[in-house]
C-alpha atoms as one frame of an Amber mdcrd trajectory, in Angstrom:
protein
   0.028  -0.064   0.096   1.624   3.384  -1.117   1.939   5.631   1.703   0.205
   9.073   1.927   3.188  11.448   0.814   3.705   8.877  -2.421   0.070   8.926
  -3.163  -0.109  12.796  -3.104   3.062  12.692  -5.391   1.383  10.050  -7.513
  -2.090  12.201  -8.239   0.443  15.215  -9.421   2.494  12.791 -11.315  -0.764
  11.331 -13.021  -1.810  15.117 -13.588   1.464  15.536 -15.342   1.152  12.651
 -17.269  -2.532  13.468 -18.655  -1.483  16.874 -19.732   1.678  15.210 -21.787
  -1.364  13.033 -23.016  -3.216  15.838 -23.898  -0.759  17.828 -25.682  -2.351
  17.945 -28.215  -5.399  19.978 -27.049  -3.423  22.612 -26.070  -5.116  25.294
 -27.585  -8.427  24.349 -25.986  -6.909  23.967 -22.761  -5.146  27.706 -23.190
  -8.508  29.147 -23.915 -10.548  27.573 -21.727  -8.384  28.522 -18.622  -8.018
  32.309 -20.209 -11.828  32.666 -20.358 -12.075  30.914 -16.288  -9.354  33.694
 -15.393 -11.235  36.863 -17.060 -14.390  35.385 -15.768 -13.096  35.235 -11.931
 -11.929  38.732 -12.738 -15.219  40.013 -13.720 -16.516  38.449 -10.661 -14.429
  40.144  -8.137 -14.813  43.488 -10.028 -18.544  44.243  -8.461 -17.186  43.833
  -4.864 -14.627  46.596  -5.669 -17.284  48.720  -7.520 -19.548  48.621  -4.546
 -16.854  49.897  -2.151 -16.050  52.633  -4.798 -19.942  53.396  -4.494 -19.373
  53.940  -0.871 -16.602  56.052  -1.559 -18.583  58.321  -3.438 -21.808  58.448
  -1.769 -19.431  59.402   1.536 -16.887  61.743   0.178 -18.428  63.158  -2.886
 -16.176  65.308  -4.604 -13.272  64.038  -2.761 -13.782  60.410  -4.273 -11.453
  58.570  -5.627 -13.558  58.435  -8.709 -13.786  62.398  -8.530  -9.510  62.035
  -8.821 -10.326  60.941 -12.342 -12.277  63.909 -13.735 -15.732  63.000 -12.742
 -17.019  66.169 -10.379 -20.160  65.478  -9.388 -21.489  62.603  -7.080 -24.557
  61.806  -9.746 -21.868  61.399 -12.934 -19.833  59.025 -10.607 -22.628  57.119
  -9.690 -23.785  56.922 -13.426 -20.060  55.596 -14.504 -20.296  53.226 -12.303
 -23.797  51.845 -12.759 -21.891  51.938 -16.883 -19.098  49.966 -15.286 -21.345
  47.243 -13.488 -23.415  46.704 -16.605 -20.407  45.859 -18.698 -18.540  43.851
 -15.721 -21.909  41.505 -15.487 -21.784  41.320 -19.126 -18.459  40.462 -19.633
 -19.037  37.813 -16.645 -21.801  36.219 -18.056 -20.205  35.910 -21.309 -16.782
  34.664 -20.250 -18.969  32.305 -17.877 -20.774  31.058 -21.057 -17.444  30.274
 -22.982 -15.593  28.588 -19.930 -18.343  26.421 -19.525 -18.630  25.355 -23.103
 -14.850  24.782 -23.434 -14.119  22.940 -20.541 -17.339  20.907 -21.091 -16.563
  20.158 -25.021 -12.844  19.508 -24.150 -14.259  16.955 -21.309 -16.085  15.610
 -23.796 -13.659  15.534 -26.550 -10.968  14.406 -23.912 -12.827  11.335 -22.791
 -13.929  10.014 -26.272 -10.594  10.054 -27.512  -8.907   8.409 -24.213 -11.750
   5.626 -23.978 -10.611   5.149 -28.059  -7.282   5.007 -27.597  -7.158   3.050
 -24.422  -9.392   0.369 -26.735  -7.648   0.536 -29.846  -4.288  -0.155 -27.574
  -6.364  -2.831 -25.713  -6.810  -4.447 -29.149  -3.199  -4.793 -30.112  -2.114
  -6.407 -26.761  -1.233 -10.225 -26.892  -3.550 -12.495 -25.441  -1.628 -13.511
 -22.572  -2.524  -9.925 -21.348  -6.444 -11.004 -21.335  -5.688 -14.107 -20.048
  -4.374 -12.210 -16.770  -7.143  -9.170 -16.521 -10.259  -9.405 -15.590 -12.814
  -8.319 -18.178 -15.086  -6.434 -15.734 -11.834  -4.360 -14.807 -10.981  -3.752
 -18.220 -14.817  -2.265 -18.584 -14.822  -0.142 -15.384 -11.608   1.279 -16.762
 -12.554   2.138 -19.869 -15.887   3.503 -18.948 -16.332   4.250 -15.349 -12.924
   5.556 -14.963 -12.701   7.804 -18.247 -16.323   9.034 -17.203 -15.034  10.107
 -13.867 -11.924  12.040 -15.363 -14.777  13.825 -17.664 -16.604  14.879 -14.214
 -13.097  16.519 -12.950 -12.895  18.246 -16.185 -16.484  19.482 -16.552 -16.249
  21.476 -12.830 -13.247  20.609 -11.010 -10.580  21.596 -13.150 -12.619  25.639
 -13.543 -12.898  25.859  -9.987  -9.154  24.790  -9.076  -8.112  27.687 -11.527
 -10.282  30.262 -10.334  -9.463  29.742  -6.520  -5.896  30.629  -7.595  -7.289
  33.548  -9.283  -8.855  34.728  -6.427  -6.121  34.472  -4.101  -4.270  36.221
  -6.548  -6.217  39.227  -7.598  -7.592  39.531  -4.171  -4.365  39.567  -2.406
  -2.967  42.070  -5.156  -5.966  44.479  -4.138  -5.777  43.835  -0.089  -1.854
  44.843  -0.021  -2.765  48.035  -2.070  -5.646  48.903   0.166  -4.152  47.885
   3.561  -1.284  45.847   3.859  -1.569  45.464   7.368  -4.961  44.178   7.006
  -4.059  41.841   4.040  -1.436  40.095   6.120  -3.972  39.340   8.873  -6.437
  38.386   6.148  -4.138  36.037   4.701  -2.941  34.513   7.893  -5.447  31.497
   7.572  -4.352  30.789   4.014  -1.452  28.813   4.861  -3.659  26.810   7.282
  -5.985  26.090   4.502  -3.556  25.209   1.750  -1.768  22.870   4.458  -5.292
  21.466   5.286  -5.742  21.033   1.532  -3.168  19.014   0.905  -3.187  17.125
   4.138  -6.509  15.960   3.242  -5.580  15.086  -0.296  -2.930  13.035   0.875
  -5.317  10.953   2.983  -7.730  10.755   0.450  -5.789   9.986  -2.507  -5.100
   6.165  -1.310  -8.789   5.764  -0.129  -9.784   6.729  -3.635  -7.474   4.602
  -5.145  -9.031   2.007  -3.048 -12.351   3.146  -4.385 -11.548   2.744  -7.864
  -9.914  -0.965  -7.115 -13.429  -2.034  -5.445 -15.213  -0.466  -8.676 -13.321
  -2.612 -10.848 -14.609  -5.738  -8.687 -17.983  -4.822  -8.707 -18.108  -4.262
 -12.367 -16.142  -7.608 -12.982 -18.852  -9.467 -10.574 -21.673  -8.093 -12.383
 -20.497  -9.473 -16.008 -19.570 -12.956 -14.515 -23.037 -13.511 -13.417 -24.773
 -12.236 -16.124 -22.690 -14.260 -18.815 -22.915 -16.995 -16.514 -26.806 -16.467
 -15.758 -27.409 -19.918 -17.208 -25.179 -21.795 -15.016 -26.398 -19.928 -11.700
 -29.982 -20.904 -12.763 -28.786 -24.347 -13.225 -27.499 -24.798  -9.883 -29.844
 -22.991  -8.186 -27.094 -20.374  -7.192 -29.224 -17.299  -7.007 -28.812 -16.636
  -3.437 -25.206 -17.380  -3.186 -24.565 -15.251  -6.171 -26.863 -12.608  -4.976
 -24.968 -12.482  -1.638 -21.543 -12.532  -3.395 -22.769  -9.393  -5.134 -23.709
  -7.879  -1.922 -20.530  -8.523  -0.217 -18.526  -6.755  -3.362 -20.969  -3.946
  -3.311 -20.671  -3.297   0.192 -17.136  -3.352  -0.133 -17.370  -0.424  -2.529
 -19.510   1.325   0.208 -17.369   0.961   2.369 -14.466   2.141   0.389 -16.726
   5.408  -0.488 -17.557   6.167   3.161 -13.759   5.646   4.212 -13.029   8.324
   1.775 -16.193  10.583   2.357 -15.513  10.738   6.125 -11.614  12.195   5.420
 -13.166  14.577   2.864 -16.164  15.456   4.788 -14.092  17.099   7.510 -12.206
  19.036   5.182 -15.202  21.874   5.200 -15.880  22.702   8.910 -12.127  22.989
   9.868 -11.524  25.244   6.764 -14.777  27.302   7.720 -13.094  27.965  11.292
  -9.809  29.416   9.348 -11.844  31.344   7.254 -14.019  33.080   9.981 -10.640
  34.392  11.732  -9.334  35.883   8.543 -13.038  37.778   8.296 -13.093  38.848
  11.735  -9.771  40.149  11.229 -10.644  42.411   8.192 -14.207  43.104   9.862
 -12.461  44.445  13.110  -9.229  45.739  12.387 -10.251  47.256   9.521 -13.477
  48.765  11.098 -11.481  50.463  13.632  -8.571  51.861  11.389 -11.870  53.031
   9.329 -13.514  54.917  12.288 -10.062  56.811  13.433  -9.680  57.961   9.712
  -6.726  55.723   9.106  -8.644  53.928   6.538 -10.953  55.098   3.858 -14.760
  53.909   4.435 -15.046  52.813   0.712 -11.821  51.118   0.827 -13.218  49.362
   3.791 -16.306  48.138   2.355 -14.047  46.673  -0.523 -12.133  44.959   2.409
 -15.013  43.253   3.813 -16.394  42.281   0.551 -13.482  40.929  -0.597 -12.536
  38.997   2.267 -15.335  36.496   1.708 -14.227  36.602  -1.832 -11.223  35.573
  -1.171 -11.494  32.734   1.374 -14.820  31.658   1.255 -14.232  30.026  -2.281
 -11.407  27.808  -0.511 -13.880  25.947   1.453 -14.678  24.698  -2.098 -11.522
  23.000  -2.363 -12.764  20.375  -0.235 -14.999  19.366  -3.263 -12.572  20.307
  -5.935  -9.934  17.782  -3.938 -12.047  15.272  -4.104 -13.313  15.361  -7.782
  -9.157  15.643  -7.980  -8.474  12.757  -6.441 -10.954  10.465  -7.788 -10.130
  11.862 -11.354  -6.255  11.222 -10.913  -7.109   7.829  -9.273  -8.953   7.140
 -12.564  -6.288   8.554 -14.451  -3.785   6.763 -13.210  -5.543   3.698 -14.367
  -6.585   4.611 -17.817  -2.496   5.709 -18.418  -1.160   2.644 -16.909  -3.199
   0.880 -19.222  -2.155   2.691 -22.483   1.677   2.052 -21.048   1.012  -1.756
 -21.056   3.571  -2.818 -23.886   2.608  -4.528 -26.774   4.792  -7.614 -27.020
   3.318  -8.727 -30.728   4.438  -6.111 -32.995   2.926  -5.469 -36.158   6.485
  -3.442 -37.467   6.112  -5.425 -40.743   5.706  -2.917 -43.806   5.331  -5.756
 -46.710   1.740  -7.625 -46.866   1.781 -11.495 -47.531   2.077 -11.893 -51.332
  -0.894 -12.777 -52.945  -2.223 -15.390 -54.225  -1.582 -16.958 -50.810  -1.054
 -20.420 -51.413  -1.449 -21.645 -47.898   1.881 -23.640 -47.054   2.224 -23.517
 -43.465   5.767 -24.765 -41.824   6.928 -24.663 -38.084  10.565 -24.992 -37.830
  11.741 -25.775 -34.289   9.201 -23.790 -32.627   9.395 -23.223 -29.133   6.889
 -21.090 -26.318   5.533 -21.527 -23.069   3.131 -19.871 -20.872   4.583 -17.870
 -18.077   1.474 -18.627 -15.625   1.886 -21.931 -15.767   5.215 -23.414 -18.145
   2.963 -25.303 -20.315   3.582 -24.637 -23.993   5.669 -26.353 -26.815   9.125
 -27.249 -27.308  11.100 -27.895 -30.208   8.221 -28.471 -32.831   8.916 -28.971
 -36.521   6.141 -29.707 -38.646   4.935 -28.847 -42.312   1.791 -28.704 -44.480
   1.628 -28.966 -47.963  -0.716 -26.126 -49.529  -4.222 -27.895 -49.923  -3.688
 -30.474 -47.658  -5.086 -31.388 -44.192  -3.272 -31.471 -41.185  -4.858 -32.926
 -37.676  -3.774 -32.031 -34.244  -4.755 -34.704 -31.524  -3.545 -35.025 -28.089
  -4.563 -34.597 -24.528  -6.101 -31.348 -23.301  -2.899 -29.109 -22.591  -0.722
 -30.887 -24.535  -0.033 -27.800 -27.041  -2.332 -28.421 -30.014  -3.752 -24.905
 -29.677  -1.000 -23.337 -28.787   0.441 -23.819 -32.066  -2.677 -22.471 -33.365
  -2.358 -18.992 -31.546   1.542 -18.994 -32.644   0.473 -19.457 -36.084  -2.084
 -16.512 -36.001   0.299 -14.821 -33.873  -1.475 -14.305 -30.809   1.785 -15.000
 -28.973   5.230 -14.669 -30.749   7.435 -18.024 -30.345  10.167 -18.053 -27.729
  12.733 -19.582 -30.832  12.233 -20.837 -34.002  10.017 -19.839 -37.073   6.787
 -20.189 -38.765   6.095 -19.293 -42.416   3.509 -19.608 -44.757   4.383 -20.066
 -48.116   7.859 -19.834 -47.156   7.507 -16.181 -45.825   8.500 -15.905 -41.775
   5.195 -14.487 -40.401   6.627 -11.861 -38.214   7.877 -10.456 -41.859   4.463
 -10.099 -43.126   1.924  -7.409 -41.330  -0.400  -8.881 -39.173  -3.615  -7.735
 -41.363  -2.585  -9.671 -44.076  -1.489 -13.102 -42.287  -4.780 -13.136 -40.329
  -7.058 -12.178 -43.347  -5.406 -15.460 -45.000  -6.552 -18.059 -41.877 -10.107
 -18.645 -40.940 -10.842 -19.753 -37.048 -13.323 -22.061 -36.176 -12.968 -22.477
 -32.223 -14.784 -24.640 -29.685 -16.125 -21.652 -28.040 -18.087 -19.983 -30.655
 -18.428 -16.259 -30.048 -21.208 -14.444 -31.998 -22.006 -10.480 -31.779 -25.111
  -9.078 -30.579 -26.980  -8.184 -34.220 -28.488 -10.268 -36.907 -27.311 -13.512
 -38.742 -26.479 -11.726 -41.305 -24.056  -9.068 -39.541 -22.364 -12.562 -38.102
 -21.878 -14.211 -41.252 -20.641 -11.018 -43.033 -18.255 -10.004 -39.942 -15.215
 -10.835 -42.089 -16.557  -9.184 -45.122 -19.056  -6.562 -44.254 -19.499  -5.376
 -47.973 -20.663  -9.106 -48.619 -23.732  -9.507 -50.787 -26.769 -11.671 -49.578
 -26.010 -14.022 -52.319 -22.599 -14.650 -50.715 -23.886 -14.690 -47.747 -26.206
 -17.551 -48.662 -23.750 -19.458 -50.549 -21.684 -19.567 -47.409 -24.469 -20.727
 -44.971 -25.480 -23.380 -47.705 -21.929 -24.458 -47.558 -21.670 -24.862 -44.188
 -24.770 -26.641 -43.985 -26.498 -23.645 -41.849 -29.072 -22.149 -44.866 -31.579
 -25.016 -44.190 -32.182 -23.515 -40.564 -31.914 -19.841 -41.761 -34.573 -20.032
 -43.825 -36.740 -21.373 -41.306 -36.641 -18.859 -38.976 -39.391 -16.112 -39.486
 -36.845 -13.516 -40.048 -34.204 -15.075 -41.717 -30.911 -13.469 -42.108 -32.304
 -10.862 -39.969 -32.917 -12.967 -37.100 -31.627 -11.425 -34.098 -29.324 -14.094
 -32.178 -28.701 -12.372 -28.884 -25.428 -11.506 -26.812 -23.190 -13.988 -27.617
 -26.169 -15.889 -29.832 -27.757 -16.959 -26.966 -31.182 -17.284 -28.926 -29.599
 -20.118 -31.109 -28.645 -23.700 -30.555 -24.976 -24.782 -29.929 -24.875 -26.681
 -33.049 -26.396 -23.623 -34.787 -23.816 -21.165 -33.506 -20.878 -23.331 -34.832
 -22.537 -23.765 -38.071 -22.826 -20.074 -38.237 -18.957 -19.814 -36.921 -18.122
 -22.147 -40.156 -20.161 -19.701 -42.999 -18.513 -16.650 -41.216 -15.009 -18.358
 -41.883 -15.826 -19.622 -45.230 -17.414 -16.136 -46.269 -13.703 -14.693 -45.656
 -12.826 -17.125 -48.255  -9.114 -17.890 -46.267  -6.603 -20.129 -47.896  -6.279
 -21.324 -44.384  -8.808 -22.617 -42.237  -8.418 -23.642 -38.792 -10.946 -26.022
 -36.778 -10.064 -25.814 -33.097 -11.725 -28.646 -31.566 -14.719 -27.056 -33.879
 -17.235 -30.527 -33.352 -16.103 -31.222 -29.898 -19.555 -29.754 -28.604 -21.967
 -30.431 -31.102 -24.585 -33.429 -31.778 -23.769 -35.759 -34.310 -26.015 -34.185
 -36.680 -24.110 -31.137 -36.567 -20.648 -32.916 -36.465 -21.919 -34.803 -40.085
 -23.030 -31.770 -41.390 -19.846 -30.045 -40.592 -18.100 -33.025 -42.032 -19.967
 -32.710 -45.261 -18.856 -29.097 -45.492 -15.305 -29.913 -45.390 -15.644 -32.974
 -48.111 -16.553 -29.363 -50.336 -14.078 -26.891 -48.887 -11.060 -28.755 -48.073
  -9.767 -29.586 -51.255  -9.073 -26.235 -52.264  -7.248 -24.928 -48.816  -5.267
 -25.691 -46.424  -7.095 -27.439 -43.410  -5.605 -27.609 -39.420  -7.767 -29.479
 -37.391  -7.954 -29.705 -33.902  -9.828 -32.730 -32.592 -10.792 -35.039 -29.557
 -13.026 -36.941 -31.666 -10.887 -39.100 -34.356 -13.806 -40.038 -36.443 -13.712
 -36.548 -37.838 -10.191 -36.939 -38.714  -9.563 -40.088 -40.327  -9.491 -38.781
 -44.033  -6.763 -35.967 -43.121  -3.803 -36.268 -44.992  -1.256 -35.938 -42.381
  -2.249 -36.543 -38.508   0.310 -35.211 -35.493  -0.001 -36.389 -32.184   0.966
 -34.184 -29.703   2.262 -34.978 -26.088   3.553 -32.422 -23.514   4.406 -30.142
 -26.000   6.435 -32.392 -28.392   5.387 -34.562 -31.582   5.263 -37.855 -30.428
   3.456 -39.510 -33.817   2.859 -38.508 -37.194   1.623 -40.076 -40.237  -1.855
 -41.019 -42.073  -4.727 -42.725 -40.356  -4.105 -46.720 -41.005  -0.278 -46.015
 -40.518  -1.214 -44.772 -37.043  -2.961 -47.461 -36.348  -0.512 -49.892 -37.451
   1.994 -48.463 -35.202  -0.145 -49.427 -31.857   1.034 -46.263 -30.002  -0.897
 -43.421 -28.066  -3.192 -42.564 -31.127  -4.094 -46.341 -31.912  -5.104 -46.706
 -28.102  -7.167 -43.665 -28.023  -9.071 -44.782 -31.510  -9.952 -48.194 -29.606
 -11.306 -46.373 -26.692 -13.336 -44.317 -28.772 -14.591 -46.870 -31.410 -15.052
 -49.661 -28.391 -12.724 -52.081 -29.805 -10.497 -52.546 -26.674 -13.828 -53.735
 -25.233
């Protein structure tokens, strides 16, 4: 847990990082700041005019205004009235301007931050997503950025105007009465010290609040995503209680932060009272004795509140500032996560892509578990079908992830048509590969939109052809809305087999030279499996197919079958060859077909 001092330093460091990020908005920031400063100067001016008006009423031809060449009291009052009109109009105009500028800046900056964060996250390798909660990421890109927006909407202007009040009012005080200025300013060091003290106390508390928000978002996202499992295990009460615990943790974290920030105003009010009493009593005595102009005394009394009272708002400003800086750290830390799989190539994979794939002494291990692959070498001629089999965790899916460059190998090289995949652009590499995985992900929208995900401009005829090839058209055409049928979030309105066929149709419409089936038939019924098998017979002759399968019946016709155990290739050959070898593949075949019983 960071110390209060380091947290305070961290808040201002986060502000510096934010300003560096926002350097492209420099003109807007300067313009908004200038409008805030001018507005505050206009806001202070009426109190000065009141004092000058009192001076005119009391001293008339001997007033300060008279010394400027306006002899009669009536003329002086009219001049002050005109000045008051222009000052109030100027204050209103610049208040409108700073509100427009700050709010537009807040909207633009939060939109760009969210977009930059999302685009950065999209470029991160899969290891990042395997170690982070999606709820935490959503909280950072949504709630944290909204927190920063709230600060820019009002807090930034408030901080600037408090500083302007101190400087401008202080200057007037020292011109009119240095003694009263010193007395009135005496509480300010205490107020500033109190502000920083509470800022240091509140900083770690608000950092904890932001963490609790992320935990709560993660809990909600997980529970809503797993609602069918919760219902099937009648775990509604248990999950409701777990959510209540997360929610109460958030409430408790907020309560601790609020307790500290709420103590600020009562303490500061007493400091303000001391400054006001000094001006009120000592200034009054000086005016009675004739040592201080009555108008100047009025200015000082009015400006004392204008000087000190806004400082009570520092509690709310600091509250906004701490929340915003805690959020800013999380946002900018996310943007600072290094991109390990870099798209630095400038050359696309040469067309036409034939689809020959080669792994040359490839090794990779996951940091969390140490599992992976060791020294794998294999090649797949263009147009051939390669099947990868083996126990769960043996490294089959790892080879596919390396081929797609979800990760980069620690050693060795992967080539497509003889070109190392790290020497070509990620876009051209992944456009050449169609992936159909066991865990089908459909986006909320229509069947048409999901099939055309890889080719948004595809015609209905092309979409229908892909659906027919994937043997999905029969059930699509039977639906009342056909291709316009909404699939629901993650495709919940469709059966598992229907989702799998749509996933295959989506890959086929992309028309990739390399098709990867990662256990695509392991969770479907026999009818869907047979349909996918028939589809493969049509499409497998013209493209390279890499299949990962537990059901060996789906790969008996593969050109090459590779058995992977503990990250290494232990057997390789066609189906009949492997049966004759009587190794691990043959043993698994007997188990699945019942020949060993």
